[in-house]
Coordinates of C-alpha atoms and ligand atoms in Angstrom, one line a residue:
M13 CA 32.9 -123.1 4.5
A14 CA 34.2 -119.6 4.2
E15 CA 33.2 -117.2 7.0
V16 CA 31.8 -113.7 6.6
L17 CA 32.2 -111.2 9.4
V18 CA 29.0 -109.2 10.1
Y19 CA 29.1 -106.1 12.3
V20 CA 26.2 -106.0 14.6
D21 CA 24.3 -102.7 14.9
H22 CA 22.4 -102.8 18.2
V23 CA 21.1 -100.7 21.1
D24 CA 22.0 -102.5 24.4
G25 CA 21.7 -105.9 22.7
A26 CA 18.5 -105.1 20.7
V27 CA 19.7 -106.0 17.3
R28 CA 18.6 -103.5 14.6
K29 CA 16.9 -104.8 11.4
P30 CA 19.7 -103.8 9.0
T31 CA 21.9 -106.3 10.8
L32 CA 19.4 -109.1 10.2
E33 CA 19.3 -108.1 6.6
L34 CA 23.1 -108.3 6.5
L35 CA 23.0 -111.8 8.0
T36 CA 20.6 -112.8 5.2
L37 CA 22.9 -111.4 2.5
A38 CA 26.0 -112.8 4.2
R39 CA 24.7 -116.4 3.8
R40 CA 24.9 -116.0 0.0
I41 CA 28.7 -115.7 0.4
G42 CA 29.5 -117.9 3.3
E43 CA 28.8 -118.6 7.0
P44 CA 28.1 -115.4 9.0
V45 CA 30.1 -114.7 12.1
A46 CA 28.6 -111.8 14.0
V47 CA 30.7 -109.2 15.8
H48 CA 28.8 -107.8 18.8
L49 CA 30.5 -105.0 20.7
G50 CA 29.4 -103.4 24.0
A51 CA 26.6 -104.5 26.4
G52 CA 23.8 -106.8 25.7
A53 CA 25.4 -109.9 24.1
D54 CA 23.1 -112.2 26.0
T55 CA 20.1 -110.5 24.4
A56 CA 21.6 -110.3 21.0
A57 CA 23.2 -113.7 20.6
P58 CA 19.9 -115.8 20.3
V59 CA 18.5 -113.3 17.7
L60 CA 21.8 -113.4 15.7
A61 CA 21.8 -117.3 15.9
E62 CA 18.1 -117.4 14.7
H63 CA 19.2 -115.4 11.6
G64 CA 22.1 -117.5 10.6
A65 CA 25.1 -116.5 12.8
V66 CA 27.3 -119.6 13.2
K67 CA 29.3 -117.8 15.8
V68 CA 28.9 -114.5 17.8
L69 CA 32.2 -112.9 18.7
T70 CA 31.7 -110.4 21.5
A71 CA 33.6 -107.9 23.6
D72 CA 32.5 -105.3 26.1
A73 CA 34.6 -102.5 27.4
P74 CA 34.0 -98.9 28.6
E75 CA 35.9 -97.7 25.5
F76 CA 33.0 -98.8 23.3
A77 CA 30.5 -96.5 25.1
E78 CA 32.8 -93.6 25.9
Y79 CA 34.7 -93.1 22.8
L80 CA 33.9 -92.8 19.1
V81 CA 34.5 -95.5 16.5
V82 CA 38.3 -96.2 16.8
P83 CA 37.9 -98.7 19.7
K84 CA 35.4 -100.5 17.6
V85 CA 37.8 -100.6 14.7
D86 CA 40.4 -102.2 17.0
A87 CA 37.8 -104.8 18.0
V88 CA 36.6 -105.6 14.4
A89 CA 40.3 -105.8 13.4
A90 CA 40.8 -108.4 16.2
A91 CA 37.8 -110.3 14.9
Y92 CA 39.2 -110.1 11.4
K93 CA 42.5 -111.6 12.6
A94 CA 40.8 -114.3 14.5
V95 CA 38.5 -115.4 11.6
S96 CA 40.2 -114.6 8.3
P97 CA 36.9 -114.0 6.6
V98 CA 36.2 -113.8 2.9
A99 CA 34.3 -110.5 3.4
V100 CA 33.4 -108.0 6.2
L101 CA 29.9 -106.5 6.1
F102 CA 28.6 -103.4 7.8
P103 CA 25.3 -101.6 7.8
S104 CA 25.5 -98.4 5.8
S105 CA 24.9 -96.2 8.9
A106 CA 27.2 -93.3 9.7
E107 CA 28.9 -95.4 12.3
G108 CA 29.0 -98.5 10.1
K109 CA 30.6 -96.6 7.2
E110 CA 33.2 -95.0 9.4
I111 CA 34.3 -98.2 11.0
A112 CA 34.3 -99.9 7.6
A113 CA 36.5 -97.2 6.0
R114 CA 39.0 -97.3 8.9
L115 CA 39.1 -101.1 8.9
A116 CA 39.7 -101.2 5.1
V117 CA 42.7 -98.8 5.5
R118 CA 44.0 -100.8 8.4
I119 CA 43.9 -104.2 6.6
G120 CA 44.8 -102.8 3.2
S121 CA 41.5 -103.8 1.5
G122 CA 39.2 -102.3 -1.0
I123 CA 35.8 -101.0 0.2
I124 CA 32.4 -100.7 -1.4
T125 CA 29.9 -98.5 0.3
D126 CA 26.1 -98.3 0.0
A127 CA 25.5 -101.6 -1.7
I128 CA 21.9 -102.5 -2.4
D129 CA 22.5 -106.1 -3.1
L130 CA 25.2 -108.7 -2.7
E131 CA 25.8 -112.0 -4.5
A132 CA 28.6 -114.6 -4.6
G133 CA 30.9 -114.4 -7.5
D134 CA 33.7 -116.7 -8.8
E135 CA 36.3 -114.1 -7.8
G136 CA 34.6 -112.8 -4.6
P137 CA 31.4 -111.1 -3.6
V138 CA 29.8 -108.9 -6.2
A139 CA 28.0 -105.8 -4.8
T140 CA 25.2 -103.8 -6.6
Q141 CA 25.1 -100.1 -6.2
S142 CA 22.8 -97.4 -7.4
V143 CA 24.9 -94.5 -8.6
F144 CA 24.8 -91.0 -10.2
A145 CA 21.5 -90.0 -8.6
A146 CA 20.2 -93.5 -9.3
A147 CA 20.7 -93.1 -13.0
F148 CA 22.8 -96.2 -13.2
T149 CA 23.1 -99.5 -11.4
T150 CA 26.6 -100.9 -11.1
K151 CA 28.0 -104.2 -10.1
S152 CA 31.5 -104.1 -8.4
R153 CA 34.0 -106.4 -6.9
V154 CA 36.8 -105.6 -4.5
T155 CA 40.1 -106.6 -6.2
T156 CA 42.5 -105.8 -3.3
G157 CA 42.5 -107.7 0.0
T158 CA 39.4 -108.9 1.8
P159 CA 36.2 -107.1 0.6
V160 CA 34.8 -104.6 3.1
I161 CA 31.2 -103.8 2.1
T162 CA 28.6 -101.6 3.6
V163 CA 25.0 -102.3 2.7
K164 CA 22.0 -99.9 2.8
P165 CA 19.1 -100.7 5.0
N166 CA 16.1 -102.5 3.4
S167 CA 18.3 -104.1 0.7
A168 CA 17.1 -107.6 1.6
A169 CA 14.1 -109.2 3.1
V170 CA 15.1 -110.7 6.5
E171 CA 15.0 -114.5 6.5
A172 CA 15.4 -116.6 9.6
A173 CA 17.9 -119.5 9.3
P174 CA 18.7 -121.0 12.7
A175 CA 22.4 -121.6 13.3
A176 CA 24.6 -122.5 16.3
G177 CA 25.5 -118.9 17.2
A178 CA 28.0 -120.0 19.8
V179 CA 29.2 -117.0 21.8
E180 CA 32.9 -116.5 22.0
Q181 CA 34.8 -113.7 23.9
L182 CA 36.9 -111.6 21.6
E183 CA 40.3 -110.4 23.0
V184 CA 40.8 -106.8 22.1
S185 CA 43.8 -104.6 22.8
F186 CA 43.2 -100.9 22.1
G187 CA 45.7 -98.9 20.2
E188 CA 46.9 -95.4 21.1
Q189 CA 44.3 -93.7 19.0
A190 CA 41.4 -95.5 20.6
T191 CA 40.7 -92.9 23.2
G192 CA 41.7 -89.9 21.1
T193 CA 38.1 -88.6 20.7
K194 CA 35.6 -88.7 23.5
V195 CA 31.8 -88.4 23.5
V196 CA 31.1 -85.4 25.7
S197 CA 27.3 -85.5 25.8
R198 CA 24.4 -87.4 24.3
T199 CA 21.0 -85.8 23.8
P200 CA 18.4 -88.2 22.7
R201 CA 16.1 -86.8 20.1
E202 CA 12.5 -86.5 21.2
S203 CA 10.9 -89.7 19.9
T204 CA 8.1 -89.4 17.4
G205 CA 7.3 -93.1 17.9
R206 CA 7.9 -93.6 14.2
P207 CA 10.5 -95.9 12.7
E208 CA 13.9 -94.5 11.7
L209 CA 13.6 -93.0 8.3
T210 CA 16.4 -94.9 6.6
E211 CA 15.3 -98.2 8.1
A212 CA 11.5 -97.9 7.7
A213 CA 9.7 -100.4 5.5
I214 CA 7.2 -97.7 4.6
V215 CA 8.0 -94.0 4.0
V216 CA 5.4 -91.3 3.3
S217 CA 6.9 -88.0 2.1
G218 CA 5.5 -84.6 1.5
G219 CA 6.8 -81.8 -0.8
R220 CA 6.1 -78.2 -1.7
G221 CA 2.5 -79.3 -2.5
I222 CA 1.9 -79.6 1.2
N223 CA 1.9 -75.8 1.2
G224 CA 2.9 -75.2 4.8
A225 CA 4.1 -76.8 8.0
E226 CA 0.6 -76.7 9.4
N227 CA -0.4 -79.3 6.8
F228 CA 2.2 -81.9 7.4
P229 CA 0.0 -83.7 9.9
V230 CA -1.9 -84.9 6.8
I231 CA 1.3 -86.8 5.8
E232 CA 2.0 -87.9 9.4
A233 CA -1.5 -89.4 9.8
L234 CA -1.0 -91.6 6.7
A235 CA 2.5 -92.6 7.8
D236 CA 1.1 -93.5 11.3
S237 CA -1.7 -95.5 9.9
L238 CA 0.8 -97.6 7.9
G239 CA 3.4 -97.7 10.7
G240 CA 5.8 -95.8 8.5
A241 CA 8.3 -92.9 8.7
V242 CA 7.8 -89.4 7.4
G243 CA 10.1 -87.9 4.7
A244 CA 10.2 -84.5 3.0
S245 CA 11.5 -83.0 -0.2
R246 CA 14.2 -80.3 0.1
A247 CA 11.6 -77.7 -1.0
A248 CA 9.5 -78.5 2.1
V249 CA 12.6 -78.6 4.3
D250 CA 14.1 -75.3 2.9
A251 CA 10.7 -73.7 3.5
G252 CA 11.1 -74.7 7.2
W253 CA 8.0 -77.0 7.2
Y254 CA 9.8 -80.1 8.3
P255 CA 13.3 -80.9 9.8
H256 CA 16.3 -81.5 7.7
T257 CA 16.7 -84.9 9.4
N258 CA 13.7 -86.0 7.4
Q259 CA 14.9 -84.8 4.0
V260 CA 15.1 -87.5 1.3
G261 CA 17.4 -87.0 -1.6
Q262 CA 20.9 -86.2 -2.8
T263 CA 21.6 -83.8 0.1
G264 CA 19.3 -85.6 2.5
K265 CA 18.8 -89.3 3.4
S266 CA 18.8 -92.2 1.1
V267 CA 15.9 -94.6 1.7
S268 CA 15.0 -97.9 0.1
P269 CA 11.7 -99.0 1.7
Q270 CA 9.2 -101.6 0.5
L271 CA 6.8 -98.7 -0.1
Y272 CA 7.5 -95.0 -0.8
I273 CA 4.6 -92.7 -1.1
A274 CA 5.4 -89.2 -2.4
A275 CA 2.7 -86.5 -2.0
G276 CA 3.0 -83.1 -3.6
I277 CA 6.5 -83.9 -4.8
S278 CA 7.5 -83.2 -8.5
G279 CA 10.2 -85.9 -8.7
A280 CA 13.4 -83.8 -9.3
I281 CA 16.5 -85.8 -10.0
Q282 CA 18.0 -84.8 -6.6
H283 CA 14.9 -86.2 -4.9
R284 CA 14.9 -89.4 -6.9
A285 CA 18.5 -90.0 -5.9
G286 CA 17.3 -90.7 -2.4
M287 CA 14.3 -92.9 -3.1
Q288 CA 14.5 -94.4 -6.5
T289 CA 15.6 -97.8 -5.2
S290 CA 12.3 -98.1 -3.2
K291 CA 10.6 -101.4 -4.0
T292 CA 7.1 -99.9 -4.7
I293 CA 6.6 -96.2 -5.4
V294 CA 3.3 -94.4 -5.2
A295 CA 2.9 -90.7 -6.1
I296 CA 0.0 -88.3 -5.5
N297 CA 0.3 -85.2 -7.6
K298 CA -2.3 -82.9 -9.1
D299 CA -0.1 -82.4 -12.2
E300 CA -0.4 -85.4 -14.5
E301 CA 2.8 -84.2 -16.3
A302 CA 4.9 -84.3 -13.0
P303 CA 8.2 -86.2 -13.6
I304 CA 7.6 -88.3 -10.6
F305 CA 5.0 -90.3 -12.6
E306 CA 7.8 -91.6 -14.8
L307 CA 9.1 -93.8 -12.1
V308 CA 6.0 -94.8 -10.1
D309 CA 4.4 -98.2 -9.8
Y310 CA 1.1 -96.5 -9.0
G311 CA 0.2 -92.9 -9.6
V312 CA -2.8 -90.9 -8.4
V313 CA -3.5 -87.6 -10.3
G314 CA -5.4 -85.5 -7.7
D315 CA -5.2 -83.1 -4.9
L316 CA -3.3 -84.6 -2.0
F317 CA -5.6 -82.9 0.5
D318 CA -8.5 -85.0 -1.0
V319 CA -6.5 -88.2 -1.7
V320 CA -4.2 -88.6 1.3
P321 CA -7.0 -88.3 4.1
Q322 CA -9.1 -90.8 2.1
L323 CA -6.2 -93.2 1.9
T324 CA -5.5 -92.8 5.6
E325 CA -9.2 -93.6 6.5
E326 CA -9.1 -96.6 4.1
V327 CA -6.0 -98.0 5.8
K328 CA -7.4 -97.4 9.3
A329 CA -10.6 -99.2 8.4
R330 CA -8.7 -102.4 7.5
Ligands
FAD401 P1 8.3 -78.8 -6.5 O1 9.2 -79.2 -7.5 O2 7.8 -77.4 -6.5 O3 7.0 -79.8 -6.7 C1 5.8 -79.6 -6.0 C2 4.8 -80.6 -6.6 O4 3.6 -80.6 -5.9 C3 4.4 -80.2 -8.0 O5 4.6 -81.3 -8.9 C4 2.9 -79.9 -7.9 O6 2.2 -80.3 -9.1 C5 2.5 -80.7 -6.7 N1 1.4 -80.2 -6.0 C6 1.2 -78.9 -5.6 N2 0.0 -78.8 -4.9 C7 -0.5 -80.1 -4.8 C8 -1.7 -80.6 -4.2 N3 -2.5 -79.9 -3.5 N4 -1.9 -81.9 -4.4 C9 -1.0 -82.7 -5.1 N5 0.1 -82.2 -5.7 C10 0.4 -80.9 -5.5 N6 15.5 -82.0 -3.4 C11 15.1 -83.0 -2.6 O7 13.9 -83.4 -2.5 N7 16.1 -83.7 -1.9 C12 17.4 -83.4 -2.0 O8 18.2 -84.0 -1.2 C13 17.8 -82.4 -2.8 N8 19.1 -82.0 -3.0 C14 19.4 -81.1 -3.9 C15 20.8 -80.8 -4.2 C16 21.2 -79.9 -5.1 C17 22.6 -79.6 -5.4 C18 20.2 -79.2 -5.8 C19 20.6 -78.2 -6.9 C20 18.8 -79.4 -5.6 C21 18.5 -80.4 -4.6 N9 17.1 -80.6 -4.4 C22 16.8 -81.7 -3.6 C23 16.0 -79.8 -4.9 C24 15.4 -80.4 -6.1 O9 16.0 -80.0 -7.3 C25 13.9 -79.8 -6.2 O10 13.9 -78.4 -6.2 C26 13.0 -80.3 -5.0 O11 13.1 -81.7 -4.9 C27 11.6 -79.9 -5.3 O12 10.8 -80.3 -4.3 P2 9.3 -80.6 -4.5 O13 9.1 -81.7 -5.4 O14 8.6 -80.7 -3.1 O15 8.7 -79.2 -5.1

């Protein structure tokens, strides 16, 4: 059966959820072969096998930790040569997209970024994308070379499918450019204990209706009760009430969680662009004419300062 290369996003071998989603989608196209770079292959391999990887190609070298993406491109290119896959899949993270783009140039292939679904087609994998501020859904296919596709987090429900997952060492020789750019320092962000916004299954966002930074704990409390991440509209971010890293929308992050709760957000097209592909959308807004109600699954017309705390208490009580 045809093999599909899947780039593994991990932290010291702890495989991140978007990779498990990729393995699930990859199985629609062929047999997933995981490419794990850096430390932690022993930890990652059983998890990758549990989710359908027939093989885990791994390589570790100081270059992966010290330098930016080019050494990883060298490694994925080596895996590509070793496997001759029918497609190469990456998570749509900043790193995933950069490696994917560089790989596509190197192997002379077409690339599709930010897919939200993937299916097998007679002439190769077909990717679904949500485009033009989510006004259209398109289906595309790469027509040149081996498709290189990046897939947004939360695009598929993770399904286990135990496979052999035999670990094989990957021989990598680094090109001249591999060490061209070096990481000079890393400052970990202070952890909020909440999931990463783009990967969270639940996102609770606040907008201008929050009416001040001092009120954002109302949103945080609901997010925490649900184990979710906190998002914000640009109006809230521009007002300095919440960090830009949490902005959802065209000029912020694009999220696609199982549940998106928007409180005090009107639903401008630029905000929708970042959340419209969420599976279930709930809005709380005191204006029943607010455009956000056009796209919700459940809408609550009311003051968020009444509704959100009640919701939080209700969730906590369960
Ligand atoms: P508003 O539109 O002011 O809406 C506030 C809502 O809160 C209203 O509907 C009001 O009824 C409701 N409300 C007020 N008080 C309460 C209360 N107590 N209880 C319940 N409801 C209440 N926006 C983004 O969000 N993300 C982006 O990435 C983004 N990128 C942009 C890029 C460009 C090029 C441009 C031009 C704009 C962009 N915007 C973006 C801005 C966007 O157009 C809107 O201005 C913004 O989304 C509005 O934010 P908001 O919904 O929080 O505020």
